[in-house]
Tab-separated table of C-alpha atoms and ligand atoms in Angstrom:
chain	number	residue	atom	x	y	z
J	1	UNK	CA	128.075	79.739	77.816
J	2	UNK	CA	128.909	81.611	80.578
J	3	UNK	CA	127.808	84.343	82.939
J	4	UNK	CA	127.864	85.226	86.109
J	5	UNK	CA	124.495	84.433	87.877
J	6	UNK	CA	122.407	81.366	86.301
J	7	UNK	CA	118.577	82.231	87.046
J	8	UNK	CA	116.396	79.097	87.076
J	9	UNK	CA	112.650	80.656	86.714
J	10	UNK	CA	111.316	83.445	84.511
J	11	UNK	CA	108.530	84.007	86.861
J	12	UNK	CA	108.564	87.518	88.372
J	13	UNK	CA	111.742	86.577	91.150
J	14	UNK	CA	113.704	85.478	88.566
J	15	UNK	CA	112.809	88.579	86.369
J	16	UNK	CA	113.351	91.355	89.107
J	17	UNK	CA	116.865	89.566	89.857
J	18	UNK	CA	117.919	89.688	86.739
J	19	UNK	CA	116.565	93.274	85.604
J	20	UNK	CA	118.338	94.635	88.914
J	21	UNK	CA	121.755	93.089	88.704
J	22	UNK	CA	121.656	94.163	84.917
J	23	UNK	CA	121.378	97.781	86.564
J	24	UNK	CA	124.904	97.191	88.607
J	25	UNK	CA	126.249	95.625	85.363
J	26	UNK	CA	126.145	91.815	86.656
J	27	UNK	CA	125.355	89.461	84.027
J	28	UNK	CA	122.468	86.723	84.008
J	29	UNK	CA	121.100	84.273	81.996
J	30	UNK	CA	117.302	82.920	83.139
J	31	UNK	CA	116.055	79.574	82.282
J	32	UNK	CA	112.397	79.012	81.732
J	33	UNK	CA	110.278	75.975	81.586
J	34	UNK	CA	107.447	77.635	79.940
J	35	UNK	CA	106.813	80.248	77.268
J	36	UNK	CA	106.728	84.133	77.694
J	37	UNK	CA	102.525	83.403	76.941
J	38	UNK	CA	101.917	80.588	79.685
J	39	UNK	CA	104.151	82.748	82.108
J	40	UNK	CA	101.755	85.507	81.225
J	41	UNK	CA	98.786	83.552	81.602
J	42	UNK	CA	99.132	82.632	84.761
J	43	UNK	CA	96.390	85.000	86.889
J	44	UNK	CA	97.826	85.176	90.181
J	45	UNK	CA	98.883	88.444	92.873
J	46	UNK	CA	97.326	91.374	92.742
J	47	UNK	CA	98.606	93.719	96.044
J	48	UNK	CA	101.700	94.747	95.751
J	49	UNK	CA	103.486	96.426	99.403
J	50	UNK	CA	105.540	99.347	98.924
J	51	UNK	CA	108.642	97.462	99.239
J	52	UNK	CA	108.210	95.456	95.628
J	53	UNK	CA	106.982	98.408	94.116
J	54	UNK	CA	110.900	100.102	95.299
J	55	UNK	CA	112.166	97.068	93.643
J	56	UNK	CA	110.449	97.761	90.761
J	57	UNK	CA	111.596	101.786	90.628
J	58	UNK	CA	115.230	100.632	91.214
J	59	UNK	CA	114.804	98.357	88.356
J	60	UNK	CA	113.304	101.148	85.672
J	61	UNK	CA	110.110	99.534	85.632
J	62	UNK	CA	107.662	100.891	87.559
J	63	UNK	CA	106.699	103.511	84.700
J	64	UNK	CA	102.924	101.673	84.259
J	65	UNK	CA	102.779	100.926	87.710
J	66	UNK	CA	102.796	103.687	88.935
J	67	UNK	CA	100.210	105.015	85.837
J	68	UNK	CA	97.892	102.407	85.807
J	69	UNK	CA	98.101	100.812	89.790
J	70	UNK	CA	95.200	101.559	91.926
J	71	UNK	CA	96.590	102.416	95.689
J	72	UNK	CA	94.151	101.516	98.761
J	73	UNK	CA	94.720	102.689	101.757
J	74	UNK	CA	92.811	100.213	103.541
J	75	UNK	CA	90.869	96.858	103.325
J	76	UNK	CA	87.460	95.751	104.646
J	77	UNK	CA	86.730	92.885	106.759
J	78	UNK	CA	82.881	91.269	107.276
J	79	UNK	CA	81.371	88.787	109.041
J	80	UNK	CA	77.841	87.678	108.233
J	81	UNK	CA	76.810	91.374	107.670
J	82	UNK	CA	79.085	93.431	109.824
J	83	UNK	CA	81.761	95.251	107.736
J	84	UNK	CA	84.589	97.171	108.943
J	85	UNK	CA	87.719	98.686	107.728
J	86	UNK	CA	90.946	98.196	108.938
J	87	UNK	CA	92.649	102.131	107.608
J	88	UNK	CA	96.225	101.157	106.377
J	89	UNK	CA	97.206	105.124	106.167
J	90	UNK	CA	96.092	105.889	109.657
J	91	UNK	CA	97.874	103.156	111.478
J	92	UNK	CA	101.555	102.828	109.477
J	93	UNK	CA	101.330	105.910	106.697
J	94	UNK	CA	101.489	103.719	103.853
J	95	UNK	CA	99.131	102.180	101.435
J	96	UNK	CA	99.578	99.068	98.902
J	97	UNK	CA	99.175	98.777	95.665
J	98	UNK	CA	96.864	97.070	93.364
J	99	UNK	CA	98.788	95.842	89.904
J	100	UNK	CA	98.531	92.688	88.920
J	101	UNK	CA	101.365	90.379	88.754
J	102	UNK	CA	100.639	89.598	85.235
J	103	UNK	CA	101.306	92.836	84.865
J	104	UNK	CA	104.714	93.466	86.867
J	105	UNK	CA	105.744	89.978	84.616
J	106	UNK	CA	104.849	91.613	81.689
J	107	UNK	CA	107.041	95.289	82.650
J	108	UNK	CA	109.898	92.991	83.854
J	109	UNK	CA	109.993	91.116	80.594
J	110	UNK	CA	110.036	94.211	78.561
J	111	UNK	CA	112.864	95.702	80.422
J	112	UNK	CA	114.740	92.263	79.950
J	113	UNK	CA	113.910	92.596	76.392
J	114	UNK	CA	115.013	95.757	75.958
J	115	UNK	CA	118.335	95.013	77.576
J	116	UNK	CA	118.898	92.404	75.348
J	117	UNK	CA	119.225	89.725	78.544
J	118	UNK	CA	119.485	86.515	77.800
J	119	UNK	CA	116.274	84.239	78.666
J	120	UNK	CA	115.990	80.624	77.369
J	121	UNK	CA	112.225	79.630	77.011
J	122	UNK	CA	111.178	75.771	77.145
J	123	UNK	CA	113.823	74.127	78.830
J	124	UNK	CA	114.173	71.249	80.216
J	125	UNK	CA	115.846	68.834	82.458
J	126	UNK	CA	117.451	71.542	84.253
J	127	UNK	CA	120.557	70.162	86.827
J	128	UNK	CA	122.473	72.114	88.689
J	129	UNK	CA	125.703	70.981	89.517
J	130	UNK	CA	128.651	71.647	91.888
J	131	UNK	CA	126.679	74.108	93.813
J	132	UNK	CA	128.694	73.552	97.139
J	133	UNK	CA	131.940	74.324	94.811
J	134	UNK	CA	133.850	77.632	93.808
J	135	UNK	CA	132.628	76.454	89.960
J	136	UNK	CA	128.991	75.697	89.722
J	137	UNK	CA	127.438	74.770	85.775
J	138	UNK	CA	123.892	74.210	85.102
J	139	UNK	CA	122.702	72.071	82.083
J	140	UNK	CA	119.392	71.880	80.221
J	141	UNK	CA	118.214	71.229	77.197
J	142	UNK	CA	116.182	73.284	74.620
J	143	UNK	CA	114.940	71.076	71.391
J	144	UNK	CA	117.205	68.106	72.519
J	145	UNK	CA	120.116	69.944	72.323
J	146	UNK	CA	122.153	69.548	75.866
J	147	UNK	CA	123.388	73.286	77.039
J	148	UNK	CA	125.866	74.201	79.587
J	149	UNK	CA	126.288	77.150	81.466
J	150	UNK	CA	129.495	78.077	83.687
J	151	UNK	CA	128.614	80.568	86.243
J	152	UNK	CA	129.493	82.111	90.146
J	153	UNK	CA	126.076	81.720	91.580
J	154	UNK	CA	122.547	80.191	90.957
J	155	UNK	CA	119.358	81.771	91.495
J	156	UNK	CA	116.546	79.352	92.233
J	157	UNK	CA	113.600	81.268	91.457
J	158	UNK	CA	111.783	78.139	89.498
J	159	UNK	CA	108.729	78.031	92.013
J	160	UNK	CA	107.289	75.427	94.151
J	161	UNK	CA	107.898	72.567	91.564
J	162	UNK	CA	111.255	73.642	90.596
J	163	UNK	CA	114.317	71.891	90.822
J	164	UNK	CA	116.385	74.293	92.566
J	165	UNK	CA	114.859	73.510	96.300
J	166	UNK	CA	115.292	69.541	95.799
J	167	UNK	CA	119.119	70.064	94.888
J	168	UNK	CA	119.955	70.856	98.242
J	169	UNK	CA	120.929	67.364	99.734
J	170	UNK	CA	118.092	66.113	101.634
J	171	UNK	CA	120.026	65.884	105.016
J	172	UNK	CA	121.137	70.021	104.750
J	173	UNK	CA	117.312	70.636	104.314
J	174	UNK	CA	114.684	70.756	106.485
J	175	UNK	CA	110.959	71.028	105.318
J	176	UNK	CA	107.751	72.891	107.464
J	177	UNK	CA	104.427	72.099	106.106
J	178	UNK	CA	101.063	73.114	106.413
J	179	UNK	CA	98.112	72.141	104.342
J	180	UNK	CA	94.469	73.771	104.506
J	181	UNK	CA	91.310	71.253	104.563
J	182	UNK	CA	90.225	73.921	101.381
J	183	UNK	CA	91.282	75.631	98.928
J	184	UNK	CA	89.638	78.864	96.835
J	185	UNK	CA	87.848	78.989	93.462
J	186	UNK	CA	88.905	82.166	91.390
J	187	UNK	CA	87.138	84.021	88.958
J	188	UNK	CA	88.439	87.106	86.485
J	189	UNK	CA	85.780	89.057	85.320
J	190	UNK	CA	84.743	91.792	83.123
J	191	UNK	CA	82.492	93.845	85.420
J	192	UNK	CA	82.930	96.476	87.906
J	193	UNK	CA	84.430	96.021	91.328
J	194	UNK	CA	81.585	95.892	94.015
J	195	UNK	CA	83.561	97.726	96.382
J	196	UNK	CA	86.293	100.266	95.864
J	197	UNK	CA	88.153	98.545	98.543
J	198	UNK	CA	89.088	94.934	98.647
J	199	UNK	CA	86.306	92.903	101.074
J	200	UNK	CA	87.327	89.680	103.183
J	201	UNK	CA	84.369	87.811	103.718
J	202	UNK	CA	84.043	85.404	106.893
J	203	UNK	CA	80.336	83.989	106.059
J	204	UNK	CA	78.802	81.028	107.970
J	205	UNK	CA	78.587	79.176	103.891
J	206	UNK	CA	82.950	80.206	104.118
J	207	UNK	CA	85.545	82.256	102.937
J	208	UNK	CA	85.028	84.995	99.984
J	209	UNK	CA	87.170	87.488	99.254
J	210	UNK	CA	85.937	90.352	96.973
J	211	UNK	CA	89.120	91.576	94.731
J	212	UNK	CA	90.233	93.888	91.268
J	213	UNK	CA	92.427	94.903	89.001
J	214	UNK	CA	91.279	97.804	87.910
J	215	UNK	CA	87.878	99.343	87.519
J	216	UNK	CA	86.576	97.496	85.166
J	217	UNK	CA	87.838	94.109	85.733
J	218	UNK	CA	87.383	92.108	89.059
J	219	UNK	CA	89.028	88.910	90.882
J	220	UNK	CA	86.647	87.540	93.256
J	221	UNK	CA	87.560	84.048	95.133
J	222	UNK	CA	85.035	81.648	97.516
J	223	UNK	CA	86.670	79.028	99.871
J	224	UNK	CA	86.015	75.410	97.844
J	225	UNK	CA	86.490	71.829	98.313
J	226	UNK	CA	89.428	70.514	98.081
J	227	UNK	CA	87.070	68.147	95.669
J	228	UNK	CA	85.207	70.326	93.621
J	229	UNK	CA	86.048	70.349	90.137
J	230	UNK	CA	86.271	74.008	88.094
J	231	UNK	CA	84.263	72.192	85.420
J	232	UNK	CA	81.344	72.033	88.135
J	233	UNK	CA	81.259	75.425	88.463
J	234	UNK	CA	79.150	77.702	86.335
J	235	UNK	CA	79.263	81.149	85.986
J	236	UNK	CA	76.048	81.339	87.557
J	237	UNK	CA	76.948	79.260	90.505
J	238	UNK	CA	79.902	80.932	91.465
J	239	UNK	CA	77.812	84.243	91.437
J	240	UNK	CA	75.007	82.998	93.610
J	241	UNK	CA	77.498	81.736	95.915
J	242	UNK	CA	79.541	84.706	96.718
J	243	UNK	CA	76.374	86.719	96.745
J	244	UNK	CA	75.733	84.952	99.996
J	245	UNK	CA	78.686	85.139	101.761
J	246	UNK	CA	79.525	89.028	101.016
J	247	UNK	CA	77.296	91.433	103.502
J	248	UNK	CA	73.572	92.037	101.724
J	249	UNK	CA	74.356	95.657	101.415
J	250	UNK	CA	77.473	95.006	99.114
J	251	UNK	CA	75.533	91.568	96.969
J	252	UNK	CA	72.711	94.170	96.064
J	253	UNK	CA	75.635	96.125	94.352
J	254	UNK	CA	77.366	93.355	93.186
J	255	UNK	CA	77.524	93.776	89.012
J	256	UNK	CA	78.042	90.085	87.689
J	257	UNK	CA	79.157	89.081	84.267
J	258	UNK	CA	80.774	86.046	82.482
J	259	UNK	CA	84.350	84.751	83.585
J	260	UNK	CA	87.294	85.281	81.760
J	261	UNK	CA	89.446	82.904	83.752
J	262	UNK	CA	88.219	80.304	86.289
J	263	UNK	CA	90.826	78.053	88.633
J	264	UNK	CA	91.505	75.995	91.823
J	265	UNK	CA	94.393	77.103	93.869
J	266	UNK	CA	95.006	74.879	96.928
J	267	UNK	CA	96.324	76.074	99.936
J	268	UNK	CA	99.765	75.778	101.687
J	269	UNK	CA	101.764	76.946	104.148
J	270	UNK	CA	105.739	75.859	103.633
J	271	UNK	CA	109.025	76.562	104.326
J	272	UNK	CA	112.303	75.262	103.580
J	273	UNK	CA	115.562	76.020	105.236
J	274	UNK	CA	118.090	76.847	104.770
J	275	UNK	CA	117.594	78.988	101.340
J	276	UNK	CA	121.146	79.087	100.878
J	277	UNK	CA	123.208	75.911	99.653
J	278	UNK	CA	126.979	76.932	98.875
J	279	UNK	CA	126.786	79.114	95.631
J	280	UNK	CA	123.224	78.024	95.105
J	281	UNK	CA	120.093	80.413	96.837
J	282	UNK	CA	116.993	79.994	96.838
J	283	UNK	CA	114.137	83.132	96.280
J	284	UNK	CA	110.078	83.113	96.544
J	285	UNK	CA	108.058	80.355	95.883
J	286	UNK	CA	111.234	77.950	95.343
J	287	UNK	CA	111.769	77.991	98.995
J	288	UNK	CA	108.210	79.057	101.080
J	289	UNK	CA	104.657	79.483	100.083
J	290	UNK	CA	101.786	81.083	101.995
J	291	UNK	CA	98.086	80.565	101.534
J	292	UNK	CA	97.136	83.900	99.788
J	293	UNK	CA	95.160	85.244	102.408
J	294	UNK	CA	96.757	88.697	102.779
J	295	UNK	CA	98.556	88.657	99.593
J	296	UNK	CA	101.830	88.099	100.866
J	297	UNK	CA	103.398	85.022	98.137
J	298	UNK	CA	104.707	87.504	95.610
J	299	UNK	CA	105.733	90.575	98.074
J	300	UNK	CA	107.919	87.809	100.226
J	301	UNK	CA	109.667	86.685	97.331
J	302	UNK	CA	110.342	90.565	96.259
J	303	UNK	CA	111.982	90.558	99.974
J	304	UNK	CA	114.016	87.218	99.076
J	305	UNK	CA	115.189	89.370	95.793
J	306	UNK	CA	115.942	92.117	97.691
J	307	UNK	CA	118.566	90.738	99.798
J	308	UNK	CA	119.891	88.662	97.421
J	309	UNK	CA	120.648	91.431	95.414
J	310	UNK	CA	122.491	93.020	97.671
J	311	UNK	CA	124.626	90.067	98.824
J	312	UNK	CA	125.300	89.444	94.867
J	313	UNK	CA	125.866	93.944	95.126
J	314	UNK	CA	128.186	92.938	98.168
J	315	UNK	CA	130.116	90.771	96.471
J	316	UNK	CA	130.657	92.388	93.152
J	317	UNK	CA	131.400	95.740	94.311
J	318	UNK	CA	133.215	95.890	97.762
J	319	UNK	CA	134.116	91.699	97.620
J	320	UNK	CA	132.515	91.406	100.760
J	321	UNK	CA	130.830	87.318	101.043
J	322	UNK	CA	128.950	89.240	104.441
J	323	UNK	CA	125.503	89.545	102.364
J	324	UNK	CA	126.084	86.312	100.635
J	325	UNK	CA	126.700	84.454	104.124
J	326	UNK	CA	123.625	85.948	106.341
J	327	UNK	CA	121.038	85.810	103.282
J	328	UNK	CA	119.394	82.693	104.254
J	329	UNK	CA	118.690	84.198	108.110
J	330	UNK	CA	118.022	87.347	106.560
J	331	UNK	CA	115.447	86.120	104.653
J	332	UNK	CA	114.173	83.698	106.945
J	333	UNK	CA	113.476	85.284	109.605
J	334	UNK	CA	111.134	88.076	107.288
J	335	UNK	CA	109.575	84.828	105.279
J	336	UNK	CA	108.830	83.249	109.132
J	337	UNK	CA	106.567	86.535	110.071
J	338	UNK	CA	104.727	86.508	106.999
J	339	UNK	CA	104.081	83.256	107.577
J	340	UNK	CA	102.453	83.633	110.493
J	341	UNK	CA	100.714	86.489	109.542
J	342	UNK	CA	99.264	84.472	106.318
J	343	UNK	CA	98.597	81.448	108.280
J	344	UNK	CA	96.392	83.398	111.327
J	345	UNK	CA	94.662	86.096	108.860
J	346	UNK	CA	93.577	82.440	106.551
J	347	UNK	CA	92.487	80.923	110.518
J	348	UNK	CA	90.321	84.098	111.178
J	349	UNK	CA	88.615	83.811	108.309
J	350	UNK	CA	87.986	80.679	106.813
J	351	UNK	CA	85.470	77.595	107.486
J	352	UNK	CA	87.731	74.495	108.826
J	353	UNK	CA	85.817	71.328	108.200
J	354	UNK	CA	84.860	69.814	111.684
J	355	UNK	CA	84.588	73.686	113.334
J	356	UNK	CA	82.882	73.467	116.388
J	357	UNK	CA	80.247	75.978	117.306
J	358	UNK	CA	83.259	77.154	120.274
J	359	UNK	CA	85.525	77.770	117.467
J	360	UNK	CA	83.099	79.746	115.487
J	361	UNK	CA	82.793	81.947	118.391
J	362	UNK	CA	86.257	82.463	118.958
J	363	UNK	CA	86.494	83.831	115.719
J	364	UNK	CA	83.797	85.987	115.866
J	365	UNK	CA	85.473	87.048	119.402
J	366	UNK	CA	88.572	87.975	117.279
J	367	UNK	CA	87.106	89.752	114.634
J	368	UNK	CA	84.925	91.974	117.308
J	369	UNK	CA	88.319	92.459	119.101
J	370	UNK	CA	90.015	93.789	115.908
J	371	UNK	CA	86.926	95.934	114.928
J	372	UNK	CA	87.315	97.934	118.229
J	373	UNK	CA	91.173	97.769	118.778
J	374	UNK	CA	93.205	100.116	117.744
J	375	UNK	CA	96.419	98.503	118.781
J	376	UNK	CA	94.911	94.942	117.029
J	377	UNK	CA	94.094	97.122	113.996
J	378	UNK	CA	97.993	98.347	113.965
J	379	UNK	CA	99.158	95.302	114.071
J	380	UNK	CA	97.220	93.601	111.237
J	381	UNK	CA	97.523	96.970	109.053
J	382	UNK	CA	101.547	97.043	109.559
J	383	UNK	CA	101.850	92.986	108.517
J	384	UNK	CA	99.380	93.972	105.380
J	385	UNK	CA	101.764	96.972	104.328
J	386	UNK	CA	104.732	94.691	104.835
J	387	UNK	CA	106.856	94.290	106.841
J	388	UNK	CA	109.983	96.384	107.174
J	389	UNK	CA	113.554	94.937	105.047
K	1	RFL	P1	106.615	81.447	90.147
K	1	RFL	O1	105.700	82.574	89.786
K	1	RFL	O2	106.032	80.123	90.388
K	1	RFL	O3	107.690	81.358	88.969
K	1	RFL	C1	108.590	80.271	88.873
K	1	RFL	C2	108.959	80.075	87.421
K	1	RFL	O4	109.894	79.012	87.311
K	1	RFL	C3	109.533	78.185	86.217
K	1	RFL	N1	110.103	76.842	86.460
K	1	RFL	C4	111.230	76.393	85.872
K	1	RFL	N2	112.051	76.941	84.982
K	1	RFL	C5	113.118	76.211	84.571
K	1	RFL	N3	113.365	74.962	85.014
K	1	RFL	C6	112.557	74.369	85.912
K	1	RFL	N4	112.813	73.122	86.335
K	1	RFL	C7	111.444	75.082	86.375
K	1	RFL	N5	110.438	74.807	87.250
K	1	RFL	C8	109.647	75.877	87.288
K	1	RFL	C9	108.017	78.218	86.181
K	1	RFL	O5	107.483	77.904	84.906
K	1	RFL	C10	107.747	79.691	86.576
K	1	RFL	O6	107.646	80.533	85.448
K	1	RFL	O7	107.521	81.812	91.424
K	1	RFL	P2	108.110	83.215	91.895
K	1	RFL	O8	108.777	83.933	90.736
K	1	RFL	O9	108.876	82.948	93.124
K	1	RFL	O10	106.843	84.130	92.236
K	1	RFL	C11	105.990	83.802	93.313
K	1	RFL	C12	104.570	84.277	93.031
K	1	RFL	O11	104.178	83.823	91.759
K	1	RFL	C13	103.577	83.782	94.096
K	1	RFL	O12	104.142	83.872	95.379
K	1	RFL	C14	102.265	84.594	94.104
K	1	RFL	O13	101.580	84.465	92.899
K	1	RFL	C15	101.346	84.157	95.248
K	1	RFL	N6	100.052	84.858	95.237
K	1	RFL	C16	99.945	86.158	95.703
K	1	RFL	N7	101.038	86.804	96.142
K	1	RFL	C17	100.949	88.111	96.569
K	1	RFL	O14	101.983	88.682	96.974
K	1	RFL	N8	99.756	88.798	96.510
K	1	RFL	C18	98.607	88.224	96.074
K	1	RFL	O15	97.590	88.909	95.986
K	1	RFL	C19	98.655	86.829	95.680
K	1	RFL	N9	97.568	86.211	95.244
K	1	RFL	C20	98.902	84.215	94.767
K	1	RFL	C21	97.652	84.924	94.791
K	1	RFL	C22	98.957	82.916	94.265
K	1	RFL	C23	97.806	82.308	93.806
K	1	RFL	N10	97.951	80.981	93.269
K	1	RFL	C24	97.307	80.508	92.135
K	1	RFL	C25	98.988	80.100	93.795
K	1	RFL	C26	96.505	84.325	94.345
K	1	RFL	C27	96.549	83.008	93.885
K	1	RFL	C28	95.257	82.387	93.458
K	2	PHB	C1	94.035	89.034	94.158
K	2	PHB	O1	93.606	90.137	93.745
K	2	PHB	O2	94.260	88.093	93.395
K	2	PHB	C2	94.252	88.852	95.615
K	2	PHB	C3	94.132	89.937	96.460
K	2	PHB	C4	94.311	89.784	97.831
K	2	PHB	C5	94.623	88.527	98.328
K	2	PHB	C6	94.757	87.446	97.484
K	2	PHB	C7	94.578	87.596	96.107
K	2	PHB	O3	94.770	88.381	99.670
């Protein structure tokens, strides 16, 4: 086979890629581990910044978005039971939006459909060869039969476990790491949201943050141990929990019911440069993840897409390699200040194992400062929104 941009990952990078190259008539093919349903099942983002939800106009689907997404124009903050609210309107003039990635996976996929793109479920043993040539090829298999695909450029957009990253030649990469002593205990639900907003919760028992999806179905997290098992967890006990870390005022409220889905996600801070390897590039989760503390994994790799895109646009249209040359510092330095942002809002509000009562106070310090700066309250409102790209 052959096409012009081999997409390793169906997740939603590899899904917006594709949808908006189809748009400027550039061919793909994407490669998928999984099935459409496992893709699907996967409950993950839920806060979309303005700039994905341009991504997702320019690529003709942001029909139900735009029907059925929620948009908040600011987030709360407690600690213990002070609550304030840090107003995303007031300070930058834009809100975000709340739409589920399922959701975007499930419009992108549609679209693809629709378009008749090509998307090979369950494959395996992906390689992907001659990258730092003129005349890449990726093989796989599906069923045990071997495939080949001849193309200009690869997409890596196969996540943190992909191949894609670990093709780059360990002396050309270089690796960041961060992990966090904890990680958070999800729960969908059925009920209510307990606030109309979304609630970060900095409580002396840890982390809860109070989440939705729409209004009658609610994603609520705690901080966990890195050794608790999902199993362990009832229903009940995750309720009582978060009861006690959210202010009083807001548990009285709280509407509980049973889960629908209940998981473990660890926590990480990474980054891999460069995200650029001759004809191969790397986009979202394939080359950095965030802890999702400010809800920043999915909307930094819609930014990765976005420049890709136009470096493939670049190349396609005028011939220009410009785009396709300064896309791994383009990206990087937009992935580096979400890092940061992810990695101090997760320090501000989470329980570190070993915390000293001086550290406790220095966050408490921090979140007083924010409650009463404006210019503090600017800054953490204009990293929420997103950054500029
Ligand atoms: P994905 O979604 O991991 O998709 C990669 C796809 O590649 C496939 N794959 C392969 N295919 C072929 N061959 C291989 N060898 C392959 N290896 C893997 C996989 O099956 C998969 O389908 O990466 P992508 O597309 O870059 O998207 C990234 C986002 O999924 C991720 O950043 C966010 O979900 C992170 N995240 C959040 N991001 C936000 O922007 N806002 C949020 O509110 C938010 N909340 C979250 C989150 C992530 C969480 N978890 C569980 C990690 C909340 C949680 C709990
Ligand atoms: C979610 O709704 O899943 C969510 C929202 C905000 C975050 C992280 C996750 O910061």
């Amino acid at each position: 086979m052959q096409t012009q941009v081999a997409i390793i990952g169906g997740g939603p990078s590899g899904l917006l890629l594709a949808q908006l190259l189809h748009r400027r008539g550039i061919d793909s093919i994407v490669l998928e581990r999984k099935t459409k349903n496992y893709v699907l099942g996967r409950i993950r983002a839920g806060v979309l910044e303005q700039g994905l939800v341009r991504l997702m106009e320019e690529a003709g689907c942001a029909d139900r978005l735009h029907a059925e997404g929620f948009q908040h124009d600011g987030t709360l903050i407690s600690y213990g039971d002070e609550m304030f609210r840090i107003d995303f309107k007031k300070h930058t003039g834009k809100p975000v939006i709340v739409y589920g990635q399922t959701e975007v996976t499930r419009d992108l996929y549609e679209a693809r459909e629709q378009a008749n793109g090509l998307i090979e479920f369950n494959v395996e043993n992906v390689v992907i060869n001659g990258a730092d040539t003129d005349n890449p090829h990726v093989t796989y298999a599906v069923h045990g039969e071997i495939r080949r695909i001849e193309c200009d450029f690869v997409a890596g957009c196969d996540g943190f476990h992909g191949v894609s990253r670990k093709t780059i030649p360990t002396d050309v990469r270089r690796e960041y790491e961060k992990v966090y002593p904890f990680g958070w205990l999800g729960i969908l639900s059925k009920t209510p949201p307990v606030n109309h907003e979304l609630i970060y919760a900095n409580s002396p028992r840890g982390f809860a943050l109070a989440s939705m999806r729409n209004e009658s179905l609610c994603r609520y997290y705690i901080q966990c141990s890195l050794d608790d098992d999902v199993e362990d967890w009832s229903d009940d006990a995750f309720w009582e929990e978060f009861k006690k870390r959210i202010p009083a005022d807001q548990a009285k409220q709280l509407i509980t019911g049973p889960s629908i889905e209940k998981s473990i996600a660890p926590l990480r801070s990474f980054v891999t440069e460069p995200m650029r390897w001759g004809r191969l590039f790397l986009c979202g989760d394939a080359a950095h993840i965030v802890p999702p503390t400010g809800a920043k994994g999915l909307n930094t790799a819609a930014s990765d897409v976005h420049y890709l895109y136009e470096a493939l646009r670049g190349y396609y249209e005028t011939s220009s390699a410009d785009g396709i040359d300064a896309y791994s510092a383009k990206a990087l330095a937009r992935v580096w200040k979400t890092e940061r942002f992810s990695w101090w809002f997760s320090s501000l509000m989470h329980r570190y194992p070993g915390q000293t009562a001086f550290d406790h106070r220095i966050q408490v310090a921090e979140l007083e400062f924010l409650r009463s700066n404006e210019a503090a309250q600017k800054a953490m409102a204009e990293n929420y929104v997103g950054l500029p790209y």
